[in-house]
PDB file of C-alpha atoms in Angstrom:
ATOM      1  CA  UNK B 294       7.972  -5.683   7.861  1.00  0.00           C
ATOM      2  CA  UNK B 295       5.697  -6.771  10.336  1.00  0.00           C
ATOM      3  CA  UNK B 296       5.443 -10.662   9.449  1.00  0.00           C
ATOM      4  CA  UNK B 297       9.553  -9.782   9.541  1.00  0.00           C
ATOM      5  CA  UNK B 298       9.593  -8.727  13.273  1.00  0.00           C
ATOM      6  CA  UNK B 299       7.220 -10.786  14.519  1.00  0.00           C
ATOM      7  CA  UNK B 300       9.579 -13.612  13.243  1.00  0.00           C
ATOM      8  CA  UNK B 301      12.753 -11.782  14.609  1.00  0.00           C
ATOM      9  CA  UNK B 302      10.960 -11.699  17.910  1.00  0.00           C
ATOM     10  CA  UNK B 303      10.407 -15.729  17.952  1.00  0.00           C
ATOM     11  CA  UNK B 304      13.890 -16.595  17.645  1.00  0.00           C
ATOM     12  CA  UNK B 305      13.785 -17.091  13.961  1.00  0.00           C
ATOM     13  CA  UNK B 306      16.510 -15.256  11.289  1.00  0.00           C
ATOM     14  CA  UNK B 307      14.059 -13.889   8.551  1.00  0.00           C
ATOM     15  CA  UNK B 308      15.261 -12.364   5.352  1.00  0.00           C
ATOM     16  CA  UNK B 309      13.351  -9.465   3.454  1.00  0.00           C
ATOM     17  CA  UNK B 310      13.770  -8.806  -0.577  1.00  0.00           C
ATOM     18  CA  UNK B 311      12.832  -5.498  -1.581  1.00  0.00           C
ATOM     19  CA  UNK B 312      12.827  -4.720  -4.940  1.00  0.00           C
ATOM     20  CA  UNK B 313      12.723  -1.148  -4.463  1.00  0.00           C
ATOM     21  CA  UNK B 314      15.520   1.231  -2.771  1.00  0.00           C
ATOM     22  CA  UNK B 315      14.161   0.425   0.473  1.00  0.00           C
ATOM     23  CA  UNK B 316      11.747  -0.282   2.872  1.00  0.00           C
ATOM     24  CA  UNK B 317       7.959   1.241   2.167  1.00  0.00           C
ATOM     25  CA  UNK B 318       9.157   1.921  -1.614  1.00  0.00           C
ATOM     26  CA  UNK B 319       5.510   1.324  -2.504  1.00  0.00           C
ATOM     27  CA  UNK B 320       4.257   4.549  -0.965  1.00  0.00           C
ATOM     28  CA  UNK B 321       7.172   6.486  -2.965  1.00  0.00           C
ATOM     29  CA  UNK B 322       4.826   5.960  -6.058  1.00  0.00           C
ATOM     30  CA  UNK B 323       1.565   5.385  -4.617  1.00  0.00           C
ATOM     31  CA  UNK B 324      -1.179   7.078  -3.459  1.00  0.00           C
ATOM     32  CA  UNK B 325      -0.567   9.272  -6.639  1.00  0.00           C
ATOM     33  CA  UNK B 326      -1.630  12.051  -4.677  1.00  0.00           C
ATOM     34  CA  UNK B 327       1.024  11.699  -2.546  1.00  0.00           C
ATOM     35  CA  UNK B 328      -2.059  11.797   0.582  1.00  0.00           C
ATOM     36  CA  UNK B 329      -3.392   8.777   2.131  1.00  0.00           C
ATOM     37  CA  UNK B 330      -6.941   8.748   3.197  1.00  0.00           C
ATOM     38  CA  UNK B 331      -6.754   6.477   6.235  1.00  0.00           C
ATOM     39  CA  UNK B 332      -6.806   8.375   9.072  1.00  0.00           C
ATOM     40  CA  UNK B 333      -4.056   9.215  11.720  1.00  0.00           C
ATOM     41  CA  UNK B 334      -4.634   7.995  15.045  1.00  0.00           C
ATOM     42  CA  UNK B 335      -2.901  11.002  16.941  1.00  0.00           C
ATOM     43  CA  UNK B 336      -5.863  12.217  19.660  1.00  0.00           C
ATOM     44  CA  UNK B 337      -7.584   8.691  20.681  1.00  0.00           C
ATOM     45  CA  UNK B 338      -8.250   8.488  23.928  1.00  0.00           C
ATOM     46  CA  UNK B 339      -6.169   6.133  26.466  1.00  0.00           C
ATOM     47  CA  UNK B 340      -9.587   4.676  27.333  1.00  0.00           C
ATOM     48  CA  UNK B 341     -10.008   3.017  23.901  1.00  0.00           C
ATOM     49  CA  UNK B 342      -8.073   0.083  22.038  1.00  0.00           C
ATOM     50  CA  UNK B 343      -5.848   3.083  19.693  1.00  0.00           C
ATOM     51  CA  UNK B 344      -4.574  -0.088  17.881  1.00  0.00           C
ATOM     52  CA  UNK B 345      -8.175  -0.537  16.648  1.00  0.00           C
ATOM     53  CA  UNK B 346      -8.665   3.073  15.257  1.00  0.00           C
ATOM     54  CA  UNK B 347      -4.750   3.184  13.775  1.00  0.00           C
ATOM     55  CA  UNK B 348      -4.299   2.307  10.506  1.00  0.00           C
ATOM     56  CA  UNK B 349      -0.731   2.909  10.091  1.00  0.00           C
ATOM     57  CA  UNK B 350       1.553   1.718  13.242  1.00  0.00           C
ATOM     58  CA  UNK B 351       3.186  -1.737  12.855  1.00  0.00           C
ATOM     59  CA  UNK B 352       2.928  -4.169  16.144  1.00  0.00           C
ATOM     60  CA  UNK B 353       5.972  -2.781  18.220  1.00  0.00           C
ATOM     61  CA  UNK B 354       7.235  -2.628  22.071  1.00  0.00           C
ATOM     62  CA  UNK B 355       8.928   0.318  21.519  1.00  0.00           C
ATOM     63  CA  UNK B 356       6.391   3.299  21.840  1.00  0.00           C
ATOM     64  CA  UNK B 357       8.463   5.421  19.981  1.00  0.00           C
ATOM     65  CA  UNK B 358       7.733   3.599  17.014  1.00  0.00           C
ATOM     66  CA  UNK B 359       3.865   4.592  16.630  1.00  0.00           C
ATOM     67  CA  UNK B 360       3.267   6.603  13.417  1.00  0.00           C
ATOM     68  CA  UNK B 361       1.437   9.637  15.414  1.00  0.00           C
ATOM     69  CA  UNK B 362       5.188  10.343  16.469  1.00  0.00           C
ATOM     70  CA  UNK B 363       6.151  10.916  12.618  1.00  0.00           C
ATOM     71  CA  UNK B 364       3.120  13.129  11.292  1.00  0.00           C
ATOM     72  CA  UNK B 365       0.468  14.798  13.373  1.00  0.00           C
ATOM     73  CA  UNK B 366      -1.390  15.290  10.193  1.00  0.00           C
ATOM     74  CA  UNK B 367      -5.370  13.866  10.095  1.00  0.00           C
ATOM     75  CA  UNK B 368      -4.751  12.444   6.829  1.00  0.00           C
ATOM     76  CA  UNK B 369      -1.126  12.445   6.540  1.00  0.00           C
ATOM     77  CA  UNK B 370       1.374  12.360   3.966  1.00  0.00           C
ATOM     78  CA  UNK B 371       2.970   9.011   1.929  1.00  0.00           C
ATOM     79  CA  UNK B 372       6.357  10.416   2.384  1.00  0.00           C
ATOM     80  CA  UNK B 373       5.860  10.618   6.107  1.00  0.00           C
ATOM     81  CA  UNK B 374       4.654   6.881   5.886  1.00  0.00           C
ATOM     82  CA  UNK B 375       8.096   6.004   3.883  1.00  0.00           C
ATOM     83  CA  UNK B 376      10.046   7.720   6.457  1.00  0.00           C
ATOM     84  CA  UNK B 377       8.153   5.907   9.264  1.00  0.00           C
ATOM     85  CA  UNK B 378       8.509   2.187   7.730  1.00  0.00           C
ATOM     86  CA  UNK B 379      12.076   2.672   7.435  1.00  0.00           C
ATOM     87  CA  UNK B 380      12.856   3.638  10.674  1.00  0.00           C
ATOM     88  CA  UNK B 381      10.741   0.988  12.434  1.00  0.00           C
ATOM     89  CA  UNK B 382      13.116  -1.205  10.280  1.00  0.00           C
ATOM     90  CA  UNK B 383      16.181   0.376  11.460  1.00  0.00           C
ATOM     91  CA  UNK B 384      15.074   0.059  15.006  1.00  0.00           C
ATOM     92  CA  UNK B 385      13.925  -3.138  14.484  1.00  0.00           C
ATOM     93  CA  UNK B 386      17.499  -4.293  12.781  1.00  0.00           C
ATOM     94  CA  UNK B 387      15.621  -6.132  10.535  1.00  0.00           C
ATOM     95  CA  UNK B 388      17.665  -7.831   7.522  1.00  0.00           C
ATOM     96  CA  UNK B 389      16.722  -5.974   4.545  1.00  0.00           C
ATOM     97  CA  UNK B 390      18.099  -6.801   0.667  1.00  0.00           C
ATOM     98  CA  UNK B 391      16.935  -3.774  -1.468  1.00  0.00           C
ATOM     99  CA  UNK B 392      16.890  -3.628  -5.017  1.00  0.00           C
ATOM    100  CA  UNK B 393      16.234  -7.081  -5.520  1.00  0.00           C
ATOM    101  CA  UNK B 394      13.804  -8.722  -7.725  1.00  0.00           C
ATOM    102  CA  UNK B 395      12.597 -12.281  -7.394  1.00  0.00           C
ATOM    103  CA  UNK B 396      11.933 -13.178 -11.049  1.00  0.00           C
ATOM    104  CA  UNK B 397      10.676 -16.919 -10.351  1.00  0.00           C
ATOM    105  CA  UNK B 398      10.532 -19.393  -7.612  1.00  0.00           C
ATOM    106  CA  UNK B 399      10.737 -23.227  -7.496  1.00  0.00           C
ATOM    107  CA  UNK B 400      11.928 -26.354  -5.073  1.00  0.00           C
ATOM    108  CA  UNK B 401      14.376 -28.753  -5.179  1.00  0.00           C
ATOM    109  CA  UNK B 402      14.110 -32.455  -4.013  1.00  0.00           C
ATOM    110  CA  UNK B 403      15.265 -31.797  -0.902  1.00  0.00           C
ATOM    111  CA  UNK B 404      11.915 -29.528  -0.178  1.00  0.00           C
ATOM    112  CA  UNK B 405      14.054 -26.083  -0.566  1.00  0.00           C
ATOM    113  CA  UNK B 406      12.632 -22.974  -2.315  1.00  0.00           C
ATOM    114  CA  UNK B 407      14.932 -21.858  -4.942  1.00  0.00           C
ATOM    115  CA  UNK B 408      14.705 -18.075  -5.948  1.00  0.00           C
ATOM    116  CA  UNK B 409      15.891 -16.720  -9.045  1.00  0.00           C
ATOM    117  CA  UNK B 410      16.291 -12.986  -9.344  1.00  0.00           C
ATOM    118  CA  UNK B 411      16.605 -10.229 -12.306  1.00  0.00           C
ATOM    119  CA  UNK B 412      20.298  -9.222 -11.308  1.00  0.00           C
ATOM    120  CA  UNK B 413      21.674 -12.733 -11.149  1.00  0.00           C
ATOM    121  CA  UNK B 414      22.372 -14.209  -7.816  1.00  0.00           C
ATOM    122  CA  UNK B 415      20.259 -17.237  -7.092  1.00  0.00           C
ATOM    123  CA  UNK B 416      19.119 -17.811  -3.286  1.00  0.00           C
ATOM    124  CA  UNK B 417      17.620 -20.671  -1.011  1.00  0.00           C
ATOM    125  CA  UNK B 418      15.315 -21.261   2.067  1.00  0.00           C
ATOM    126  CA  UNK B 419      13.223 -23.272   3.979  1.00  0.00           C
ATOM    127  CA  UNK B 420      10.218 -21.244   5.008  1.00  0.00           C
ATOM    128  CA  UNK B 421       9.189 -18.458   2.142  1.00  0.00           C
ATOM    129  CA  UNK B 422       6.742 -15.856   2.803  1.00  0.00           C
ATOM    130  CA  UNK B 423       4.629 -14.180  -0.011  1.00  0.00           C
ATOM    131  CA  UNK B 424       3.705 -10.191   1.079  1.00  0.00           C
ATOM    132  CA  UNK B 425       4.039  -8.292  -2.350  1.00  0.00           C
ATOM    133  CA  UNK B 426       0.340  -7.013  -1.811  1.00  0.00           C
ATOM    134  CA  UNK B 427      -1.149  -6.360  -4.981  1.00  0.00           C
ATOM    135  CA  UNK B 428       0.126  -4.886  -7.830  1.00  0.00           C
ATOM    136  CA  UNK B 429      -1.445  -5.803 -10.692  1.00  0.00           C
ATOM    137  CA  UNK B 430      -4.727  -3.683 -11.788  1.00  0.00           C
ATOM    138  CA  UNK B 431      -7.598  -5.629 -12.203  1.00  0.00           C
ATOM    139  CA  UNK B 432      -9.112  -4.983 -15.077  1.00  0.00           C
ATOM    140  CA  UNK B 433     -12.521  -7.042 -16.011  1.00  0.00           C
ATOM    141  CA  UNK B 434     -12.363  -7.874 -19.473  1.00  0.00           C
ATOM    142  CA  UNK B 435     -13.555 -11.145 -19.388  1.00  0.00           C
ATOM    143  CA  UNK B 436     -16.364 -12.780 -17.365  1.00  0.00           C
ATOM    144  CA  UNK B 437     -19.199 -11.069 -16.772  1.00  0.00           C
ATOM    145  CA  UNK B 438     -18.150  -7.860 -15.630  1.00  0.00           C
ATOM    146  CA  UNK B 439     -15.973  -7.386 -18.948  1.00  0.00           C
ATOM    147  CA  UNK B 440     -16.105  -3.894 -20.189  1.00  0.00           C
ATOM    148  CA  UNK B 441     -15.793  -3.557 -23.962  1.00  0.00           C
ATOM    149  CA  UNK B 442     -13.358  -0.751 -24.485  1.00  0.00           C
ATOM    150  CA  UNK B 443     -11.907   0.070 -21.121  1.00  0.00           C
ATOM    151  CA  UNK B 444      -8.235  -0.053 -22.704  1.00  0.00           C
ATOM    152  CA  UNK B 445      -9.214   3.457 -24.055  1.00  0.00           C
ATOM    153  CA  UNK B 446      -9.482   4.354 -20.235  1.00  0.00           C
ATOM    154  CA  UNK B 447      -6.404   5.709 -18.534  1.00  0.00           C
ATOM    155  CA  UNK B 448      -5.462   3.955 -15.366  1.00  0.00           C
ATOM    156  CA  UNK B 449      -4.159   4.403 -11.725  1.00  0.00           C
ATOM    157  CA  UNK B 450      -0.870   3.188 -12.630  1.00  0.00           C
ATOM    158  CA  UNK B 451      -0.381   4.660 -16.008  1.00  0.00           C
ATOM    159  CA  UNK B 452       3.096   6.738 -15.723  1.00  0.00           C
ATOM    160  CA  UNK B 453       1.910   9.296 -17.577  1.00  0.00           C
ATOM    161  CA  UNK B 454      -1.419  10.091 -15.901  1.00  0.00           C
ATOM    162  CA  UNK B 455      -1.396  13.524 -14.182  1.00  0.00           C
ATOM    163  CA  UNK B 456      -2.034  13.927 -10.603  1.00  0.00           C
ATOM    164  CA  UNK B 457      -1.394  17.762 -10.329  1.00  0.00           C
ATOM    165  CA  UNK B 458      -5.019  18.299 -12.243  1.00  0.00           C
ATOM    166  CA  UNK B 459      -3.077  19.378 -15.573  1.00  0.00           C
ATOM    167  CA  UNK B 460      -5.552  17.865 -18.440  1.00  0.00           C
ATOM    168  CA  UNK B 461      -9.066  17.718 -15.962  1.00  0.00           C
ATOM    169  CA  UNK B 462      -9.610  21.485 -16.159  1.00  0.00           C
ATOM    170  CA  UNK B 463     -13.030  21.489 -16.813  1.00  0.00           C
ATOM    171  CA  UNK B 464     -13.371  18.254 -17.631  1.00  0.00           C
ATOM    172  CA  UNK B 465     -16.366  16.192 -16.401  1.00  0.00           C
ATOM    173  CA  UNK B 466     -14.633  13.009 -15.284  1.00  0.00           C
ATOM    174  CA  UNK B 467     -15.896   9.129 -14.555  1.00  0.00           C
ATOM    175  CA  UNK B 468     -13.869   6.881 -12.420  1.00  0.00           C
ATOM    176  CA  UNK B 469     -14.759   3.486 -12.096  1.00  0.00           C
ATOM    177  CA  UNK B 470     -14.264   1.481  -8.642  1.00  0.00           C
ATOM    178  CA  UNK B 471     -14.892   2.881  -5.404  1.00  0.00           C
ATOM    179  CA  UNK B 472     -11.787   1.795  -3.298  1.00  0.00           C
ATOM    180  CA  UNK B 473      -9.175   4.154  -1.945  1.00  0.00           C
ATOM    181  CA  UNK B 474      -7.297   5.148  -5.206  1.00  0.00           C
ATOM    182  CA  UNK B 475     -10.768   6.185  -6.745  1.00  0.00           C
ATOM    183  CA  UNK B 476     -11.775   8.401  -3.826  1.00  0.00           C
ATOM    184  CA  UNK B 477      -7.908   9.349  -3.837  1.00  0.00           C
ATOM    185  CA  UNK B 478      -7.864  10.475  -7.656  1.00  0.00           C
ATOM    186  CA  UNK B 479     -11.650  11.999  -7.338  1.00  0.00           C
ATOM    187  CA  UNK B 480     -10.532  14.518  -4.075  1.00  0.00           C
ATOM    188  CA  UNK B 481      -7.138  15.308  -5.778  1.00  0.00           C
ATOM    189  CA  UNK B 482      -9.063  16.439  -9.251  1.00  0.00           C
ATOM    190  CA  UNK B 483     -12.286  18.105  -8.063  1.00  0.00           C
ATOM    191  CA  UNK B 484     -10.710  21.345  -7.217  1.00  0.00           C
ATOM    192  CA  UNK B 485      -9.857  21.771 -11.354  1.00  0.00           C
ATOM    193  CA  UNK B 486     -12.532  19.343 -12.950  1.00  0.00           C
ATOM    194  CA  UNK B 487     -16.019  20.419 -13.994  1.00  0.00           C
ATOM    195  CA  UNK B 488     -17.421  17.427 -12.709  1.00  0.00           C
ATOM    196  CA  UNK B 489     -16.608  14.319 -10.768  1.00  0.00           C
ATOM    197  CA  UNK B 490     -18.524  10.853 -10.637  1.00  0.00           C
ATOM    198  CA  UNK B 491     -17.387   7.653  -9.267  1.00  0.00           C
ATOM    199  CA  UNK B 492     -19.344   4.541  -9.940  1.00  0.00           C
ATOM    200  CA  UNK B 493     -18.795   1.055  -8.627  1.00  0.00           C
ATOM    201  CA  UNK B 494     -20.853  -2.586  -9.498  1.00  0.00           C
ATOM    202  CA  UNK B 495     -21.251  -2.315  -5.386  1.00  0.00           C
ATOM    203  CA  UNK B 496     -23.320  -0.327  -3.357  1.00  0.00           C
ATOM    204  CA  UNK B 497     -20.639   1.818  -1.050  1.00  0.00           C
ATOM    205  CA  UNK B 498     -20.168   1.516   2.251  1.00  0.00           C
ATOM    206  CA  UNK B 499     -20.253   5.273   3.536  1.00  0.00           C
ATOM    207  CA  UNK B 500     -18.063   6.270   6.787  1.00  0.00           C
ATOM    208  CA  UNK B 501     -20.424   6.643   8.992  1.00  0.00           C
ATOM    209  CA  UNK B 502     -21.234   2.883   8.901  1.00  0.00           C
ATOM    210  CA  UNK B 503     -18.465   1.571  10.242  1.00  0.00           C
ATOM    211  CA  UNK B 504     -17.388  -2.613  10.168  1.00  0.00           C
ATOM    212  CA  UNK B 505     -15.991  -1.660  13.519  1.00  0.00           C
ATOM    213  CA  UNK B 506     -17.661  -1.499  16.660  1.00  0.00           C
ATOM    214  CA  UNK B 507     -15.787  -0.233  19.387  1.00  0.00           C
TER     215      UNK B 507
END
């Protein structure tokens, strides 16, 4: 969306494909908690740059479109988040195609990209822009990091993992990585599990030492 406006702002005619229902269809799924765990911006003061402590507005003139107007919440809520992305892209009027899923991409001799999708319909362009984030789970089972039996695991994205605590009762629980969706998954089960560990190949860089200087 914001690679979208940016170009909309320049002069340019950009396109988005969503393959979801709409914008921000990401955050209907994920974080499974339904909670993110970057902070909300909503109390900065004036003095400081508020862009460099927010870490959920998109670039915009309009300062109605600043995600402190859509939750007060600390750590707010995904569903506020979806509601926010799509109205930045209604204000925006940016040209959104949803349900529509690129299924491979190639070039003709005339240098355009050719994109062929699920339902059919086969599009064109000059300039094509890549910002599916990542999807995939990485799961090291080959190099040196392989783990011999970490398909008995359940993952992040498994459908059928619970994220209500039904089935960690009293469970004592490992999670391995140390990026959001682990600390996500370990604050949404220790209320109901025994006992919660999370281990990473990396030592973890705690809060209060920042990347950021202000």
């Amino acid at each position: 969306l914001q690679v979208a406006s940016e170009l909309q702002n320049a002069g340019f005619d950009p396109v988005v494909f969503e393959r979801g229902a709409g914008a921000g269809s990401f955050f209907e799924r994920y974080p499974r908690h339904r909670r993110l765990i970057s902070t909300n911006a909503v109390h900065e003061s004036a003095e400081l740059d508020s862009l460099q402590y927010d870490h959920h507005s998109l670039l915009s003139n309009n300062p109605g479109l600043k995600f402190p107007k859509f939750s007060k919440a600390y750590l707010p809520s995904a569903d506020d988040f979806v509601k926010y992305l799509r109205a930045f892209a209604q204000e925006t009027k940016l040209q959104i195609r949803s349900n529509i899923e690129v299924t491979r991409v190639t070039s003709d001799e005339d240098g355009l990209f050719l994109l062929e999708t699920k339902s059919g319909p086969q599009y064109s362009c000059e300039h094509l822009i890549v910002s599916t984030g990542r999807r995939l789970p990485h799961l090291p089972a080959k190099g040196k990091h392989a783990i011999d039996g970490l398909h008995l695991a359940e993952g992040y994205e498994d459908e059928d993992l619970k994220t209500s605590g039904e089935g960690f009762e009293q469970k004592r629980v490992l999670i391995l990585g140390a990026g959001q969706s682990a600390f996500e998954f370990a604050a949404g089960i220790t209320p109901v599990a025994q006992h919660v560990d999370v281990v990473d190949r990396v030592r973890v860089r705690p809060a209060w030492a920042p990347h950021l200087v202000p």
